[in-house]
Tab-separated table of C-alpha atoms and ligand atoms in Angstrom:
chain	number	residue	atom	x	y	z
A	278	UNK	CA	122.232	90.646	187.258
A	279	UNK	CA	124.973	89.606	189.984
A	280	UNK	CA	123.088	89.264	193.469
A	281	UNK	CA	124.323	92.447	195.485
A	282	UNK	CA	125.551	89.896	198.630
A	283	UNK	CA	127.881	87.966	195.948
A	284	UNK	CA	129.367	91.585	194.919
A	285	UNK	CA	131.337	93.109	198.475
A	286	UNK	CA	133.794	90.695	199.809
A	287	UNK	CA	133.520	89.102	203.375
A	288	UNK	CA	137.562	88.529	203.355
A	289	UNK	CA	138.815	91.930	203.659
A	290	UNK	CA	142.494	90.726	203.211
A	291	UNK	CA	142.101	89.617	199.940
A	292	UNK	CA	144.648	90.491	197.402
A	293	UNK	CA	144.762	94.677	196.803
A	294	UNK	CA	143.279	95.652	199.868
A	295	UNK	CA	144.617	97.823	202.835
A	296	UNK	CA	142.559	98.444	205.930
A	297	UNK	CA	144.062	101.268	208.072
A	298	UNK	CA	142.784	102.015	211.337
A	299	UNK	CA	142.423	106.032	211.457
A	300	UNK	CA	141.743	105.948	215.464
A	301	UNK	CA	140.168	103.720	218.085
A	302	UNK	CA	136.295	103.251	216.098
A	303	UNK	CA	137.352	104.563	212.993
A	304	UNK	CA	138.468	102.281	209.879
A	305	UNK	CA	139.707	103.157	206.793
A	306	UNK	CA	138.987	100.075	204.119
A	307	UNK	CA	140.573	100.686	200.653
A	308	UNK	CA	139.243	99.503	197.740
A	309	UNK	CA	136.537	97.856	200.123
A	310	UNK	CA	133.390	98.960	197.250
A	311	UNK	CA	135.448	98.089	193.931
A	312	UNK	CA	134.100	95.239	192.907
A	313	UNK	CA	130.441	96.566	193.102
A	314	UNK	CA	131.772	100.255	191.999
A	315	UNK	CA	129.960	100.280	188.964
A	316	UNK	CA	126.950	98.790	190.244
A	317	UNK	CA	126.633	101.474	192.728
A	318	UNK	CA	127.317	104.136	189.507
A	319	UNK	CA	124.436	102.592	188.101
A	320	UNK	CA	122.095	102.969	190.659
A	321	UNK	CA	123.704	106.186	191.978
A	322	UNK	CA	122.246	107.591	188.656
A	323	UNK	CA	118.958	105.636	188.799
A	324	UNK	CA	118.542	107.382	192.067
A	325	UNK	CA	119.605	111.034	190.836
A	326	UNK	CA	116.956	110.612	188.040
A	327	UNK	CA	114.162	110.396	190.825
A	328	UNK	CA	115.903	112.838	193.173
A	329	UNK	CA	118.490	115.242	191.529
A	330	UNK	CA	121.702	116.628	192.757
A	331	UNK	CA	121.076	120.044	194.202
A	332	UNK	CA	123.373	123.010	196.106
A	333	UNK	CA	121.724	123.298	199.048
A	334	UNK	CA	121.456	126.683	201.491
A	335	UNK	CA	122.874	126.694	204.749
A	336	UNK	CA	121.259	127.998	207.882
A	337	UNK	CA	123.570	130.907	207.581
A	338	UNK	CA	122.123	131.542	204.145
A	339	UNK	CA	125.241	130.137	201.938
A	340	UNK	CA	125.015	127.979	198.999
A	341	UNK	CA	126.851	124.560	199.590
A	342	UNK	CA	129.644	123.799	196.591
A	343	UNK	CA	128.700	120.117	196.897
A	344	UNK	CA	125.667	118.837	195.168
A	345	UNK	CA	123.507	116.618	197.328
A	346	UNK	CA	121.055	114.612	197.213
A	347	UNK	CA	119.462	110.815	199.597
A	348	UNK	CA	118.060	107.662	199.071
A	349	UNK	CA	116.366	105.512	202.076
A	350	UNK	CA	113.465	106.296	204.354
A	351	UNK	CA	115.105	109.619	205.462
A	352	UNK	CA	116.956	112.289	204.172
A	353	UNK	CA	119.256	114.869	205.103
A	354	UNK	CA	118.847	118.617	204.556
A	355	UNK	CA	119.879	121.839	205.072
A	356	UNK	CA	117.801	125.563	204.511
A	357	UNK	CA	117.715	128.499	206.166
A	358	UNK	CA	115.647	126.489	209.159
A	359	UNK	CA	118.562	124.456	209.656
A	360	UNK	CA	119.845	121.264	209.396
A	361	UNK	CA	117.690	117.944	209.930
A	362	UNK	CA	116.602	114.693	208.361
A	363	UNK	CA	113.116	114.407	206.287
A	364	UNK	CA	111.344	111.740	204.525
A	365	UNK	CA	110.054	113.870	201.805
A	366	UNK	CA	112.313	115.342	199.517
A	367	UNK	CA	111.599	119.567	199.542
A	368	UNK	CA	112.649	119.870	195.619
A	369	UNK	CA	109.820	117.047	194.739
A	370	UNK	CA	107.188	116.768	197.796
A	371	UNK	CA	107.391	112.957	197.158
A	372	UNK	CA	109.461	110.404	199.611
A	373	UNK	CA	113.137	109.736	199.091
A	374	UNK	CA	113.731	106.881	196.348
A	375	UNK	CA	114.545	103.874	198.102
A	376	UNK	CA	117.487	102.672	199.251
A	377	UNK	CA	119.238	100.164	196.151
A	378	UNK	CA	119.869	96.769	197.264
A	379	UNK	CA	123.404	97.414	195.920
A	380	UNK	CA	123.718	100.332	198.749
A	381	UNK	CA	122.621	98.689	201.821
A	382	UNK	CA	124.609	95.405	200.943
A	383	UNK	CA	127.664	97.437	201.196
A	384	UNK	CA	126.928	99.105	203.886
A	385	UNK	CA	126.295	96.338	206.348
A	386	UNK	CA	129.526	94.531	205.188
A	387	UNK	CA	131.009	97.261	205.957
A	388	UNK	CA	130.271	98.109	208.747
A	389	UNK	CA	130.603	94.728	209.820
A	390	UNK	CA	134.626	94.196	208.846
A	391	UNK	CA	135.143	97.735	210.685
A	392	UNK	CA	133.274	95.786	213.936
A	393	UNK	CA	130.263	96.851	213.655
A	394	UNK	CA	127.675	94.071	212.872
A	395	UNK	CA	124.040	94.342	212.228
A	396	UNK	CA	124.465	98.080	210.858
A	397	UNK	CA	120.841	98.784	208.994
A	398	UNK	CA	121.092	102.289	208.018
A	399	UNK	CA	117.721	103.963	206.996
A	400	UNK	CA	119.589	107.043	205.344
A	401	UNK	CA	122.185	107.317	202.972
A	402	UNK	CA	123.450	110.965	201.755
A	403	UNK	CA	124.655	111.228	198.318
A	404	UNK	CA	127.068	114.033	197.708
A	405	UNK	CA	128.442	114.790	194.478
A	406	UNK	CA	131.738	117.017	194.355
A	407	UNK	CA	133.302	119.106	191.396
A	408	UNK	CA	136.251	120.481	190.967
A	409	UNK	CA	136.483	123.774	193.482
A	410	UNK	CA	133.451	121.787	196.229
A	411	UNK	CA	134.770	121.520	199.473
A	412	UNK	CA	133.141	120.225	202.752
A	413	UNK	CA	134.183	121.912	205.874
A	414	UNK	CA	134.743	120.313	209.278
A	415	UNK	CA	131.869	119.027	211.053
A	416	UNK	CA	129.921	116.281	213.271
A	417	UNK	CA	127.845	114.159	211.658
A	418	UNK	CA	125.490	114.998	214.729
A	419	UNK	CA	121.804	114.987	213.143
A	420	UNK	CA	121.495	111.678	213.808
A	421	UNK	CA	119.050	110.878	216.927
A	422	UNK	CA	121.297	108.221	218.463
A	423	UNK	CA	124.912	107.716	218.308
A	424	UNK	CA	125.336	104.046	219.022
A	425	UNK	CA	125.197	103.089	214.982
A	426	UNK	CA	128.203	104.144	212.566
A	427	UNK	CA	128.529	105.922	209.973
A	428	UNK	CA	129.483	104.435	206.763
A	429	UNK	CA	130.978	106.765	203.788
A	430	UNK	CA	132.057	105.627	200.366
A	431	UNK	CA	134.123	107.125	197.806
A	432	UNK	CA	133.608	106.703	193.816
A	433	UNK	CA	134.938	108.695	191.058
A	434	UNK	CA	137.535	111.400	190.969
A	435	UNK	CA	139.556	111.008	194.447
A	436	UNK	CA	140.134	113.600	197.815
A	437	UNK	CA	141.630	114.661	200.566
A	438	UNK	CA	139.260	113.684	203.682
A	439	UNK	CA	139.948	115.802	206.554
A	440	UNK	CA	140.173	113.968	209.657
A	441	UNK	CA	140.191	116.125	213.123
A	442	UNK	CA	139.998	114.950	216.428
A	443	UNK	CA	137.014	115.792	219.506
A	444	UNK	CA	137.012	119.599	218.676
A	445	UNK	CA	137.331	121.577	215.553
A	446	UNK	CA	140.757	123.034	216.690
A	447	UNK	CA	144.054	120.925	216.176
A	448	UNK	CA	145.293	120.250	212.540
A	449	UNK	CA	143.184	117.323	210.913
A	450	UNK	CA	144.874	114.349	209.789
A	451	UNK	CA	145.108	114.165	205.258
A	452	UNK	CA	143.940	110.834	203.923
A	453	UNK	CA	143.534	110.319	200.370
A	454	UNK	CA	140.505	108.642	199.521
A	455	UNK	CA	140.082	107.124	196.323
A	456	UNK	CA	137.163	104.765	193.761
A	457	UNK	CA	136.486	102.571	196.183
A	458	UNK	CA	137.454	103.694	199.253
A	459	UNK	CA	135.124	103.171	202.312
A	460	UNK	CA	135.497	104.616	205.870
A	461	UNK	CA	133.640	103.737	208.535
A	462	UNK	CA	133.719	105.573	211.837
A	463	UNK	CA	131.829	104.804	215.201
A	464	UNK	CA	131.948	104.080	218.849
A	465	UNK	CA	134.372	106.150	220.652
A	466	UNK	CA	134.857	107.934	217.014
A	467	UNK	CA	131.496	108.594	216.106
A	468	UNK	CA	131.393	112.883	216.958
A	469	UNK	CA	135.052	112.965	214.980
A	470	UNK	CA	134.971	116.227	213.000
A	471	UNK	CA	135.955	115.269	209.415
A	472	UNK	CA	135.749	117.086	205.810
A	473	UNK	CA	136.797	117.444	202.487
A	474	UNK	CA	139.518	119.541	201.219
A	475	UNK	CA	139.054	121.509	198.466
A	476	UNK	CA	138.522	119.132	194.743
A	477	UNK	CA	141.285	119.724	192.574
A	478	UNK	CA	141.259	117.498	189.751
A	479	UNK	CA	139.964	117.295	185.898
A	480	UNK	CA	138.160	115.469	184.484
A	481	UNK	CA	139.841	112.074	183.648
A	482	UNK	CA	139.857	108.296	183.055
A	483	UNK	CA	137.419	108.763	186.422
A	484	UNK	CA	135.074	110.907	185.467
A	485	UNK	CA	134.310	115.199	186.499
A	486	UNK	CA	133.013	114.154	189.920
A	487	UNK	CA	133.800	112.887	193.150
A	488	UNK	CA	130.582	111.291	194.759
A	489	UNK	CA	130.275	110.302	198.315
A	490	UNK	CA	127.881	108.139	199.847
A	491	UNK	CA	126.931	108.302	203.633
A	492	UNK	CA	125.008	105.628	205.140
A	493	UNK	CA	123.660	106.356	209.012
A	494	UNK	CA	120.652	105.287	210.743
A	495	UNK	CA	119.384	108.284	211.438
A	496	UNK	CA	115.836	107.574	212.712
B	881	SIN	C1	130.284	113.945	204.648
B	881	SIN	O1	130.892	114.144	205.682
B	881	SIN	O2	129.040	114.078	204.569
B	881	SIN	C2	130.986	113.531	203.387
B	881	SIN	C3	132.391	113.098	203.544
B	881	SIN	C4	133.010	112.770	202.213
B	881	SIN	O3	132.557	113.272	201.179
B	881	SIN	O4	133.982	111.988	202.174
B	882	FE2	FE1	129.902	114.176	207.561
């Protein structure tokens, strides 16, 4: 098997890829997770087997039209309670499957091109979108300290991330994010309201699913 730290490139100029800043903090680095896309499928799935994709219930009582699930030592959640991290997952009663090598190597290289070095996320959020999910505007704001980033890759079918400013109010910016995509947001970014427009697509050459994967030290 290819070592995961020979997979992500360190030169993110190489041929084919675009890095766009979306504001001071925030990056946008296309095609950054290609070359280790399928790896990440892989253990995506290997991870799902352990921990499966479920629609979970906000506190308000509604049924979320993304399918979630976590690897790492933490996980996030969301039931009537409210929202929070845990290391147990609720559907199981056992711990979160460990973070893949695969995940975390991506991650931190990441985070590092987008200027943020020695990123070592502890949680990473696996969201899996069909056609119809959407993700409304919101803080990632669970998190117990803001100083780390938050890392967020795209594979599959692609979307229109919703990127707003300080507040929920103002139109958010439309970036299409597709198979490969990372973004990374932090520093003076880190409370930026983002989302997902609403998944139109079929299935294709890409699959019926968009999946997202969040990495943030939560702890
Ligand atoms: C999220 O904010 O948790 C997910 C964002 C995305 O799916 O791109
Ligand atoms: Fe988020």
């Amino acid at each position: 098997m290819t070592p995961p730290e020979t997979i992500f490139p360190t030169d993110l100029f190489e041929e084919g890829r675009r890095a766009m800043p979306l504001q001071p903090g925030a990056m946008l680095l296309g095609g950054f997770a290609s070359p280790g896309a399928d790896a990440l499928l892989a253990d995506l799935h290997r991870v799902a087997e352990v921990a499966p994709f479920r629609k979970m219930v906000t506190p308000g009582g509604w049924q979320m039209s993304v399918a979630m699930t976590n690897c790492g030592s933490l996980g996030w959640m969301t039931d009537r309670t409210g929202y929070r991290y845990d290391a147990l997952d609720p559907w199981t009663g056992n711990p979160w499957p460990e973070m893949p090598e695969t995940f975390r190597c991506l991650a931190e290289r990441a985070a590092e091109v987008a200027g943020y070095a020695r990123f070592d996320p502890d949680s990473c959020l696996m969201n899996r979108y069909e056609p119809g999910s959407r993700l409304s505007l919101h803080q990632d704001r669970n998190e117990r300290d803001f100083d780390a980033p938050i890392v967020s890759v795209s594979l599959g079918l692609a979307a229109t991330f919703l990127w707003g400013g300080a507040t929920r109010s103002g139109k958010p910016m439309r970036v299409r994010l597709f198979h490969g995509d990372v973004v990374v947001w932090g520093g003076p970014a880190r409370l930026t309201f983002h989302g997902v427009d609403t998944l139109r697509g079929s299935v294709s050459l890409a699959g019926e699913f968009r999946y997202n994967l969040t990495f943030r030290a939560a702890r």
